mmCIF file with all atom_site columns, C-alpha atoms in Angstrom:
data_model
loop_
_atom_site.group_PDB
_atom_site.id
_atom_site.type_symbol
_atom_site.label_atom_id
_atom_site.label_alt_id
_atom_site.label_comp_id
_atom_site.label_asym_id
_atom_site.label_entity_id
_atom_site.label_seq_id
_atom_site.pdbx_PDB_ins_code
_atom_site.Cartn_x
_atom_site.Cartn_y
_atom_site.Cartn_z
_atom_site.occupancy
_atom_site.B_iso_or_equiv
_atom_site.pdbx_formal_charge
_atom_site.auth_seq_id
_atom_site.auth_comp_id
_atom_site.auth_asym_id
_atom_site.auth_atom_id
_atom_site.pdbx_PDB_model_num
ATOM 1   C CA . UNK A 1 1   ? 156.005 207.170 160.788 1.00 53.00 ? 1   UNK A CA 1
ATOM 2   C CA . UNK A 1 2   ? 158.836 205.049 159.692 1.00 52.00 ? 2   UNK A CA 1
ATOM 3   C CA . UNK A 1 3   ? 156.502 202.426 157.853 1.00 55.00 ? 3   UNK A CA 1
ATOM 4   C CA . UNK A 1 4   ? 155.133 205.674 155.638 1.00 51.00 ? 4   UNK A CA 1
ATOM 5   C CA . UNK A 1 5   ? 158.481 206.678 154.666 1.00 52.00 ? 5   UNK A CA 1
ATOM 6   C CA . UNK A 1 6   ? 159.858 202.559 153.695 1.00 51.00 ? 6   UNK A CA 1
ATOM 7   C CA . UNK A 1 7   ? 156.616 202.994 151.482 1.00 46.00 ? 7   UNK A CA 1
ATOM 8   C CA . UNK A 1 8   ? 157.417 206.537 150.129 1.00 50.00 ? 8   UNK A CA 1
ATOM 9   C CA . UNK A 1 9   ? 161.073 205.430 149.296 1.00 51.00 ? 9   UNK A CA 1
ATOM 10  C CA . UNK A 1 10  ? 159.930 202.584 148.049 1.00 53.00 ? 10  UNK A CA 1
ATOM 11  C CA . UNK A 1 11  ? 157.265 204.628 145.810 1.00 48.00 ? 11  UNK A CA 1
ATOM 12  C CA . UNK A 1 12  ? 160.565 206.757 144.454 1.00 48.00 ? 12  UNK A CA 1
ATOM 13  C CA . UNK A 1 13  ? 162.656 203.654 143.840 1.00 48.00 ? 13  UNK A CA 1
ATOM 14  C CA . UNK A 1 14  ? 159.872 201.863 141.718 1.00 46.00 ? 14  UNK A CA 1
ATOM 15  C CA . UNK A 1 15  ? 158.406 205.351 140.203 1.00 47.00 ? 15  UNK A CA 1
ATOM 16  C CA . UNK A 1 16  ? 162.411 205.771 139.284 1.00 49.00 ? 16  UNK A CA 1
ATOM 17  C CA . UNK A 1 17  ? 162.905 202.568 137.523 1.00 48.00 ? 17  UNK A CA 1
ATOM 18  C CA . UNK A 1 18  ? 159.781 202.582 135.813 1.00 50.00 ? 18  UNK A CA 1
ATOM 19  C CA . UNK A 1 19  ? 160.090 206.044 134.669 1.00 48.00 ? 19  UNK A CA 1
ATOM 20  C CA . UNK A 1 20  ? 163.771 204.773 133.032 1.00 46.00 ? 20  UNK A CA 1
ATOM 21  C CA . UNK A 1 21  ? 162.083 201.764 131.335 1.00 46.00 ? 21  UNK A CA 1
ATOM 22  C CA . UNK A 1 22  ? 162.689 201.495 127.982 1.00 42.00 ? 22  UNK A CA 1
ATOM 23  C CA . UNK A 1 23  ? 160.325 200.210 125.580 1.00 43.00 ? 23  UNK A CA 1
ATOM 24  C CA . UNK A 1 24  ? 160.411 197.121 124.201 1.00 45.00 ? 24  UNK A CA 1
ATOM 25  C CA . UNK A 1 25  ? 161.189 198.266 120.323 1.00 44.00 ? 25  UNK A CA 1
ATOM 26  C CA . UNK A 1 26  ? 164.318 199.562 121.809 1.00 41.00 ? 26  UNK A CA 1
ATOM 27  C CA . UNK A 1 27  ? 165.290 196.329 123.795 1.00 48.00 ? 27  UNK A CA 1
ATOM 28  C CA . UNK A 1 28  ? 165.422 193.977 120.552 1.00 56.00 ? 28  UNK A CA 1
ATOM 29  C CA . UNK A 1 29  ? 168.505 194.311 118.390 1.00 71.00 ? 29  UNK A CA 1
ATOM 30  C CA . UNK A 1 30  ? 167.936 196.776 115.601 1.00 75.00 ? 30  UNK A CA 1
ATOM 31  C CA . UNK A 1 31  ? 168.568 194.089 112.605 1.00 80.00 ? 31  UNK A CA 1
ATOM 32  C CA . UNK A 1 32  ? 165.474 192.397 113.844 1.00 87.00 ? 32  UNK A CA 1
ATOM 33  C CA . UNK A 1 33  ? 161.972 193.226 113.087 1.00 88.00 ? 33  UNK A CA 1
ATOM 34  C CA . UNK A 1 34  ? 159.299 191.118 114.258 1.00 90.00 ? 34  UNK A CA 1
ATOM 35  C CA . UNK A 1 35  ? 155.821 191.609 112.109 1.00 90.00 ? 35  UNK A CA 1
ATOM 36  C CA . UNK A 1 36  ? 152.732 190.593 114.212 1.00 90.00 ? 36  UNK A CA 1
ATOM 37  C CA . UNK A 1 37  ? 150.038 191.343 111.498 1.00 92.00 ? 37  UNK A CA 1
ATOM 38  C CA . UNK A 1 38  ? 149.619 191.899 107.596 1.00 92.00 ? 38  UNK A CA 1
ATOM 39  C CA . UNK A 1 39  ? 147.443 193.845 106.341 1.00 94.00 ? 39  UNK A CA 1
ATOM 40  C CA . UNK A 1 40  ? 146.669 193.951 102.242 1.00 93.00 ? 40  UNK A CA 1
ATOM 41  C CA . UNK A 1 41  ? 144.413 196.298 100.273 1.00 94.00 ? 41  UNK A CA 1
ATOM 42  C CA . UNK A 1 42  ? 143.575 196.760 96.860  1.00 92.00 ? 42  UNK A CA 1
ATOM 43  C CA . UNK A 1 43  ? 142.474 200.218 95.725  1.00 93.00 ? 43  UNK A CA 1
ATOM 44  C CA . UNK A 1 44  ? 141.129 201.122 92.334  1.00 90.00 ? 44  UNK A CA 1
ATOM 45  C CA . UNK A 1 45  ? 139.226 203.029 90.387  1.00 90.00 ? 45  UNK A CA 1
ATOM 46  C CA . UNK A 1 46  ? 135.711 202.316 88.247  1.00 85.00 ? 46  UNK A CA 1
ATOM 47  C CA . UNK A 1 47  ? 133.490 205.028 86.138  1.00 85.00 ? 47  UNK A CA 1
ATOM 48  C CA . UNK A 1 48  ? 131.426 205.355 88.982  1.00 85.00 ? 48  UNK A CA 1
ATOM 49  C CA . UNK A 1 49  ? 134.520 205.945 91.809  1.00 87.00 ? 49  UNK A CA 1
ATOM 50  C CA . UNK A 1 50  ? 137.085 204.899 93.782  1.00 91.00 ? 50  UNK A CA 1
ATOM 51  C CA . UNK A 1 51  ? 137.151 201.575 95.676  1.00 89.00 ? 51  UNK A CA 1
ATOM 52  C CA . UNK A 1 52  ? 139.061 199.678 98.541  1.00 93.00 ? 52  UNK A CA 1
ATOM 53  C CA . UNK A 1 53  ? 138.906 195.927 99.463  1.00 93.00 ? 53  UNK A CA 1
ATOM 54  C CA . UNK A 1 54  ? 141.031 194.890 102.406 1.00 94.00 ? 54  UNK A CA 1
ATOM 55  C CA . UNK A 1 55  ? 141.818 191.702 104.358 1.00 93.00 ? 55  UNK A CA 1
ATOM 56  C CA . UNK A 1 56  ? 143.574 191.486 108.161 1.00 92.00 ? 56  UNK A CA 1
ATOM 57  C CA . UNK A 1 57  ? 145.612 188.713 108.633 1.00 88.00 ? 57  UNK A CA 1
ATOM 58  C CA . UNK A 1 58  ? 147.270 188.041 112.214 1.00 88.00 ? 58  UNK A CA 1
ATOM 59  C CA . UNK A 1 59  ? 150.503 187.007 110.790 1.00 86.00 ? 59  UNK A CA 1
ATOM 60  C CA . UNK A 1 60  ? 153.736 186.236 113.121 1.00 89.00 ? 60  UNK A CA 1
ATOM 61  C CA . UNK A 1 61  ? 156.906 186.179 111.569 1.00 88.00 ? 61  UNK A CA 1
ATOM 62  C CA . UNK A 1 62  ? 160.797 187.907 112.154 1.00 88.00 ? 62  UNK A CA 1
ATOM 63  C CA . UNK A 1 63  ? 162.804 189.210 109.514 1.00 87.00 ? 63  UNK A CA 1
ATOM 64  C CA . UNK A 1 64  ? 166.797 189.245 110.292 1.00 86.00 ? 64  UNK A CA 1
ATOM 65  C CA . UNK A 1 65  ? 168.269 191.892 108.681 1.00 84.00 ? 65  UNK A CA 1
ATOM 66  C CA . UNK A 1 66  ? 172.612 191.581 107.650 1.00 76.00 ? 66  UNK A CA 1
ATOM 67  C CA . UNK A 1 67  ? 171.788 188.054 108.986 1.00 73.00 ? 67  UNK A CA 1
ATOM 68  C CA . UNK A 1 68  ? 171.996 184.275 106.398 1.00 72.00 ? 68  UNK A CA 1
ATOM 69  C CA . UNK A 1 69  ? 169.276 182.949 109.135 1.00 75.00 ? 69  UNK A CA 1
ATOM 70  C CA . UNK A 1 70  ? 166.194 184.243 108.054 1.00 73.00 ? 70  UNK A CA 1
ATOM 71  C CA . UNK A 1 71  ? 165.642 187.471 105.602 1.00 81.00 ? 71  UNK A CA 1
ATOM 72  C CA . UNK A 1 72  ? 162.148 186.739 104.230 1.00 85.00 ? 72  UNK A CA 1
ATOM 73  C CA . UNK A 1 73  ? 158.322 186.520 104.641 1.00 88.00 ? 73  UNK A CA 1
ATOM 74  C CA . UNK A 1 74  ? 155.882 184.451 102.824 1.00 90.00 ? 74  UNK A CA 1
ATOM 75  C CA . UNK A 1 75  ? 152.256 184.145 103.443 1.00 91.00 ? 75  UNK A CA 1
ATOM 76  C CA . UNK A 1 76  ? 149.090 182.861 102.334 1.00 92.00 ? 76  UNK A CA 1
ATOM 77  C CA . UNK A 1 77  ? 145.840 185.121 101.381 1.00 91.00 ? 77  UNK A CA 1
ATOM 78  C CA . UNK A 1 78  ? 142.721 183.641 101.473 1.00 92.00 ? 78  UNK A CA 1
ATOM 79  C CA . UNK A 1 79  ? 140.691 185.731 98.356  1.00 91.00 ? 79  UNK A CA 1
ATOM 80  C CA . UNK A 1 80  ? 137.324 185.283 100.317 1.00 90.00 ? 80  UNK A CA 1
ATOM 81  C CA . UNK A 1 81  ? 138.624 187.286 103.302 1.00 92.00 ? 81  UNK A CA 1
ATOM 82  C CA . UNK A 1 82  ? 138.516 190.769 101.124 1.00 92.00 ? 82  UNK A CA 1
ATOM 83  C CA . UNK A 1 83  ? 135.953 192.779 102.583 1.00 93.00 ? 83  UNK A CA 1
ATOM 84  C CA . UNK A 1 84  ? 134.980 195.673 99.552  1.00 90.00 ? 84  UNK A CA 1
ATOM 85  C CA . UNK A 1 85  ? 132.231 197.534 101.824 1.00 88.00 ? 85  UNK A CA 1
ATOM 86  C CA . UNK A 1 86  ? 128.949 195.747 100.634 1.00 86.00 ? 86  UNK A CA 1
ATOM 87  C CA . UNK A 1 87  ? 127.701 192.023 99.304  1.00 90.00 ? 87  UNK A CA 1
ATOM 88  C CA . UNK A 1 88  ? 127.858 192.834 95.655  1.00 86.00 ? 88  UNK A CA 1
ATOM 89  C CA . UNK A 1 89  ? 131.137 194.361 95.465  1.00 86.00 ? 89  UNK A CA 1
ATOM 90  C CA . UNK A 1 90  ? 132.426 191.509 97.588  1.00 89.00 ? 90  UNK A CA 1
ATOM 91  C CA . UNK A 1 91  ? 130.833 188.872 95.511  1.00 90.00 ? 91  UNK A CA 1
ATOM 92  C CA . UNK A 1 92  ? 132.158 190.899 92.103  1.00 87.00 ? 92  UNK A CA 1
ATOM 93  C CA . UNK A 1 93  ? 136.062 190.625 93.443  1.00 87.00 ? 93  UNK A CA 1
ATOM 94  C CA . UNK A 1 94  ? 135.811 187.229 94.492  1.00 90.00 ? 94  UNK A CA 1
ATOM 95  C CA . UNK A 1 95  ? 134.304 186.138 90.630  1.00 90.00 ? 95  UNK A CA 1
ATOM 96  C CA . UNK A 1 96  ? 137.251 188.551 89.271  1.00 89.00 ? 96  UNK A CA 1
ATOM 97  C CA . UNK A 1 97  ? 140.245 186.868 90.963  1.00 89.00 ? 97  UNK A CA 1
ATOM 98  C CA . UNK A 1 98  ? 138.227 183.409 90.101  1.00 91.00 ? 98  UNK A CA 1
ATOM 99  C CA . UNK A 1 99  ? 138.337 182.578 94.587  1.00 91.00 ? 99  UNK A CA 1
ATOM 100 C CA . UNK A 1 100 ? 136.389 179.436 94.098  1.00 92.00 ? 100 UNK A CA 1
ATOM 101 C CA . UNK A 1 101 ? 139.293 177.787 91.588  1.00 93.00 ? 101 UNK A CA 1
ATOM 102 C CA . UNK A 1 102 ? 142.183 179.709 92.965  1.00 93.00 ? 102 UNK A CA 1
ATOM 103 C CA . UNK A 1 103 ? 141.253 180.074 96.830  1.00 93.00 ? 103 UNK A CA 1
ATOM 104 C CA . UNK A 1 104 ? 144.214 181.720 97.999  1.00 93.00 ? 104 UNK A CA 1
ATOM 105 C CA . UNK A 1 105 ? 147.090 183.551 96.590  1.00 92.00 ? 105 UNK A CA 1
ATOM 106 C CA . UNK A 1 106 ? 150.838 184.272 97.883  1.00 92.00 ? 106 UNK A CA 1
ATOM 107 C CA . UNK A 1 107 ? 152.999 186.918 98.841  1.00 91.00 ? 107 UNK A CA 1
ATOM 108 C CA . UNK A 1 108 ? 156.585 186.692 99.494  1.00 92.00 ? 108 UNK A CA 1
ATOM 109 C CA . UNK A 1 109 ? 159.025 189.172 100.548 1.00 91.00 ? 109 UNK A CA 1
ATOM 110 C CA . UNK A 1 110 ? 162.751 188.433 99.996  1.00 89.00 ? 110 UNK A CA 1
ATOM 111 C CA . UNK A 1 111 ? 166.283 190.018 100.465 1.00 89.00 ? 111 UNK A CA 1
ATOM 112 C CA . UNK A 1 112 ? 165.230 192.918 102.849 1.00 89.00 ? 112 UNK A CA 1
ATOM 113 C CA . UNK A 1 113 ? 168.208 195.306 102.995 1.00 89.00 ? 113 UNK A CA 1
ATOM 114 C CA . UNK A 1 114 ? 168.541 198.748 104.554 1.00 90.00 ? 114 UNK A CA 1
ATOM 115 C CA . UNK A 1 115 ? 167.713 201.719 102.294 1.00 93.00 ? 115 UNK A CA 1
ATOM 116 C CA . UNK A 1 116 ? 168.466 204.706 104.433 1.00 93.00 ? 116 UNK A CA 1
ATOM 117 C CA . UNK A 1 117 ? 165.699 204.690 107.254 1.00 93.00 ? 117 UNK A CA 1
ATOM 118 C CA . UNK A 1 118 ? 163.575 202.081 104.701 1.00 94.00 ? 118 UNK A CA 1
ATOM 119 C CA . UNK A 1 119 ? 164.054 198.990 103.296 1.00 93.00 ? 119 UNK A CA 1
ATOM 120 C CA . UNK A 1 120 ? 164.422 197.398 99.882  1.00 94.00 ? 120 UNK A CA 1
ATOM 121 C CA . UNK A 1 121 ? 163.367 193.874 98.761  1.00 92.00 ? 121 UNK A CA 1
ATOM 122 C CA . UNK A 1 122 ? 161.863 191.448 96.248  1.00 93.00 ? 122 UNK A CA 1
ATOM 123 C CA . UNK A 1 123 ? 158.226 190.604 96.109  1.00 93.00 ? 123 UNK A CA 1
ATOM 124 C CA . UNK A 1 124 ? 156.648 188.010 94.322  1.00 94.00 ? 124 UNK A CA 1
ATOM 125 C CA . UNK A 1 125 ? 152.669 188.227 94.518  1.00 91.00 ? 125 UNK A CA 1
ATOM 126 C CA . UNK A 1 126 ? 151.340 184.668 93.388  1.00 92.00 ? 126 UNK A CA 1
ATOM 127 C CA . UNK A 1 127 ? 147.254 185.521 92.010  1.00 90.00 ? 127 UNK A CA 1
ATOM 128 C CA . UNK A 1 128 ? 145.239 182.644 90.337  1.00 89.00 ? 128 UNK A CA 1
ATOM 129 C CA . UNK A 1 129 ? 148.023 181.356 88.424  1.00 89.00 ? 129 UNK A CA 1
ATOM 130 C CA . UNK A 1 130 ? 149.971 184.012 87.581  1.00 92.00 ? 130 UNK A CA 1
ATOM 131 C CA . UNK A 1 131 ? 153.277 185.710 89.575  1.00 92.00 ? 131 UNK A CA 1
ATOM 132 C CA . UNK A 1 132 ? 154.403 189.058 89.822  1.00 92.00 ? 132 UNK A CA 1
ATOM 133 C CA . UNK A 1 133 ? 157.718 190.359 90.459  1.00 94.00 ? 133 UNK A CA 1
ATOM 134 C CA . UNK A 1 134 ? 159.101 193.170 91.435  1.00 94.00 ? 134 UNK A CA 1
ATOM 135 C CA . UNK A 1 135 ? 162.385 193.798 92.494  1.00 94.00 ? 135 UNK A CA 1
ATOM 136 C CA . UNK A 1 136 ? 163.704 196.423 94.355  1.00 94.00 ? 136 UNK A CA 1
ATOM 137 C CA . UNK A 1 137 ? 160.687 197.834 95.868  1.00 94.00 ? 137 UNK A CA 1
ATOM 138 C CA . UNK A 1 138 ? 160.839 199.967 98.524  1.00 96.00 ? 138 UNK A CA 1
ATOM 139 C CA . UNK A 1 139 ? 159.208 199.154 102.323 1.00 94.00 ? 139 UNK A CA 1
ATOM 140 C CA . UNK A 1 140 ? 158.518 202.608 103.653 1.00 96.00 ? 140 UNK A CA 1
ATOM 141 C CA . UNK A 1 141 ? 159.556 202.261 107.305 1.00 94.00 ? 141 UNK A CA 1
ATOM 142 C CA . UNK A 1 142 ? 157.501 203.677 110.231 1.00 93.00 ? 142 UNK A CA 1
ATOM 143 C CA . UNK A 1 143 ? 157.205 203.705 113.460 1.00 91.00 ? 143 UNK A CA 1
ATOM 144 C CA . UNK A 1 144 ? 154.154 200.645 113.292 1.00 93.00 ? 144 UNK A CA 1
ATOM 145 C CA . UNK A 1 145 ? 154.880 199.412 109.875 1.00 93.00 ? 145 UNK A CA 1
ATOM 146 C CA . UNK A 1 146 ? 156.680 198.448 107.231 1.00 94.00 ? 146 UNK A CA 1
ATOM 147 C CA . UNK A 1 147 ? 154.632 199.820 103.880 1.00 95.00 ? 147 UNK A CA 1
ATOM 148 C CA . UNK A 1 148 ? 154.456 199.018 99.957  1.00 94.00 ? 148 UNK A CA 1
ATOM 149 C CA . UNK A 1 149 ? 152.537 199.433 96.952  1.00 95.00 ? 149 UNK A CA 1
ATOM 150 C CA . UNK A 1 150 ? 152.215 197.832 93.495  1.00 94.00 ? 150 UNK A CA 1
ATOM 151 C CA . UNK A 1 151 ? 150.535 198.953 90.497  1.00 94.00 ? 151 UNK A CA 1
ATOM 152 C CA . UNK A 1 152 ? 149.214 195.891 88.511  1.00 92.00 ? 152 UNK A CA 1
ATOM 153 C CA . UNK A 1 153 ? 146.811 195.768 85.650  1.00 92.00 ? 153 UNK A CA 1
ATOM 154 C CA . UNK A 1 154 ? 144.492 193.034 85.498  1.00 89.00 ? 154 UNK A CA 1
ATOM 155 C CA . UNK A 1 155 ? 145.842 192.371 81.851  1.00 89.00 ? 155 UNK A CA 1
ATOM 156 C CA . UNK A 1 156 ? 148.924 191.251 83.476  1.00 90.00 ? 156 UNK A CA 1
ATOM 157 C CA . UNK A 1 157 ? 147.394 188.653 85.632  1.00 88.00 ? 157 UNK A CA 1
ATOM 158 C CA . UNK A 1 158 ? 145.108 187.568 82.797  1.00 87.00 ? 158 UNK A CA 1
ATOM 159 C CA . UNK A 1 159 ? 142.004 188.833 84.202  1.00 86.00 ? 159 UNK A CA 1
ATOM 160 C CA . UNK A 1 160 ? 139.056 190.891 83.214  1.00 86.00 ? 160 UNK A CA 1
ATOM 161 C CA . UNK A 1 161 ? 138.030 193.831 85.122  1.00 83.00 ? 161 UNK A CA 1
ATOM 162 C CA . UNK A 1 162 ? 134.013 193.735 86.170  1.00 79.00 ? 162 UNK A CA 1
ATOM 163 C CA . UNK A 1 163 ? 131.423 195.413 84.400  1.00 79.00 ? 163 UNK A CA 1
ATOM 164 C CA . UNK A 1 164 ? 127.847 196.061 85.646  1.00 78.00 ? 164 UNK A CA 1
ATOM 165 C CA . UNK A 1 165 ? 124.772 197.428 83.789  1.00 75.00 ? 165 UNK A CA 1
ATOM 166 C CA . UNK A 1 166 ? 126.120 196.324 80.109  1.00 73.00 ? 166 UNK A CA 1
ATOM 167 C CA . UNK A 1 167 ? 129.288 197.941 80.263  1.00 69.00 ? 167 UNK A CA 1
ATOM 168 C CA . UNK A 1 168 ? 127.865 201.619 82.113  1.00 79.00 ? 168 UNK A CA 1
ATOM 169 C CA . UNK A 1 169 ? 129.925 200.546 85.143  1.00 81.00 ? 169 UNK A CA 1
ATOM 170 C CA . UNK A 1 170 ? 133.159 199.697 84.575  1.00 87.00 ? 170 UNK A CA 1
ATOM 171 C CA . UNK A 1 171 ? 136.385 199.190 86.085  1.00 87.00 ? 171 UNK A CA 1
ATOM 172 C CA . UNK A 1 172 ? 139.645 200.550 85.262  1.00 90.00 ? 172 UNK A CA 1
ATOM 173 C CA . UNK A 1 173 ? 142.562 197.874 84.495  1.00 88.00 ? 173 UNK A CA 1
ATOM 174 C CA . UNK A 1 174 ? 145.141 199.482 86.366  1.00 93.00 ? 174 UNK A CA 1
ATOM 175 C CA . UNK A 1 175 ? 144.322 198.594 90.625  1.00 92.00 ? 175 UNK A CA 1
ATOM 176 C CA . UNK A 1 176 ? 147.018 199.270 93.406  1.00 94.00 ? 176 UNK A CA 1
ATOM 177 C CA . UNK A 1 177 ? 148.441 196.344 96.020  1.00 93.00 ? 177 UNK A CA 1
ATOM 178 C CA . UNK A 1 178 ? 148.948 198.097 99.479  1.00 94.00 ? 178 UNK A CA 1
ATOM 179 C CA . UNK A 1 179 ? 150.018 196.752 102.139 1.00 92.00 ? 179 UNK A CA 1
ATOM 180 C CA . UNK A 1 180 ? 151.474 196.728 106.017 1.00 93.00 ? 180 UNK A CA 1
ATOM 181 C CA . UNK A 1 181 ? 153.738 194.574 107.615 1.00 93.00 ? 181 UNK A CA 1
ATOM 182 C CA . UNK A 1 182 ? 152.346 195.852 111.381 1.00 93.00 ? 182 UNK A CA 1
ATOM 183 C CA . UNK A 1 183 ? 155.626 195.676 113.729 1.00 91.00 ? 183 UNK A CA 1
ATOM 184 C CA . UNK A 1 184 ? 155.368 194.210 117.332 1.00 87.00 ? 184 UNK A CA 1
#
């Protein structure tokens, strides 16, 4: 009889401290983020619809926010990763951002500050052999993420959207950068 009650206390006592665990987001100081994953899509439109190519990249990195160690990201993007939904669409984004001369581009994220409960930084997105800036942008902030978009024209970058069909398909020079910073 004594044995089952050393095991039932013993039950409470671990049910109790497990039960008051807290999670590990809440254990790691709150000016540190650590990203475990990056996630980038580009969304557009043509005369035929809307489309979406996306690449996962398993991406480690820790941003230290108020801090001079460390308060930026920078990673590469391999342009052949971009999965568009089928072969052809695949095949026309990869001749569009010209993959086989410029195989990867860059993003970097610099000077992350608080901005109420999101952040604010620069990004530079490096494509063929043109850069992008934008300063200021705004990280949205959740729970799993940090979030931003950019709206680029393929005029900027020097580029020329695809046609199919002798010009009946076409898409539209404005696309949108998306992307998540995944949190740990």
């Amino acid at each position: 009889m004594n044995q089952r009650i050393s095991l039932l206390l013993m039950g409470l006592v671990l049910l109790f401290l497990l039960g008051s665990a807290k999670p590990i987001s809440t254990l790691i100081d709150s000016n540190i983020i650590i990203i475990d994953r990056l996630e980038i899509e580009i969304l557009g439109n043509s005369t035929v619809g809307k489309y979406s190519c996306s690449n996962y990249l398993p991406y480690k990195d820790t941003i230290y926010l108020n801090s001079t160690i460390k308060n930026s990201l920078k990673s590469e993007i391999s342009m052949s990763n971009f999965e568009c939904g089928n072969r052809i669409m695949n095949k026309d984004l990869k001749t569009t951002v010209k993959a086989t001369k410029f195989p990867k581009s860059t993003v970097t994220i610099t000077n992350i500050k608080p901005f109420g409960t999101n952040y604010k930084c620069t990004l530079n997105f490096r494509i063929t052999d043109k850069t992008l800036s934008y300063q200021n942008l705004v990280l949205k902030n959740t729970k799993e993420y940090l979030e931003g978009s950019v709206a680029v024209k393929f005029s900027e970058i020097a580029l020329e959207p695809p046609t199919k069909m002798g010009g009946i398909i076409k898409v539209k020079d404005e696309f949108v950068i998306h992307f998540n910073l995944h949190k740990l």
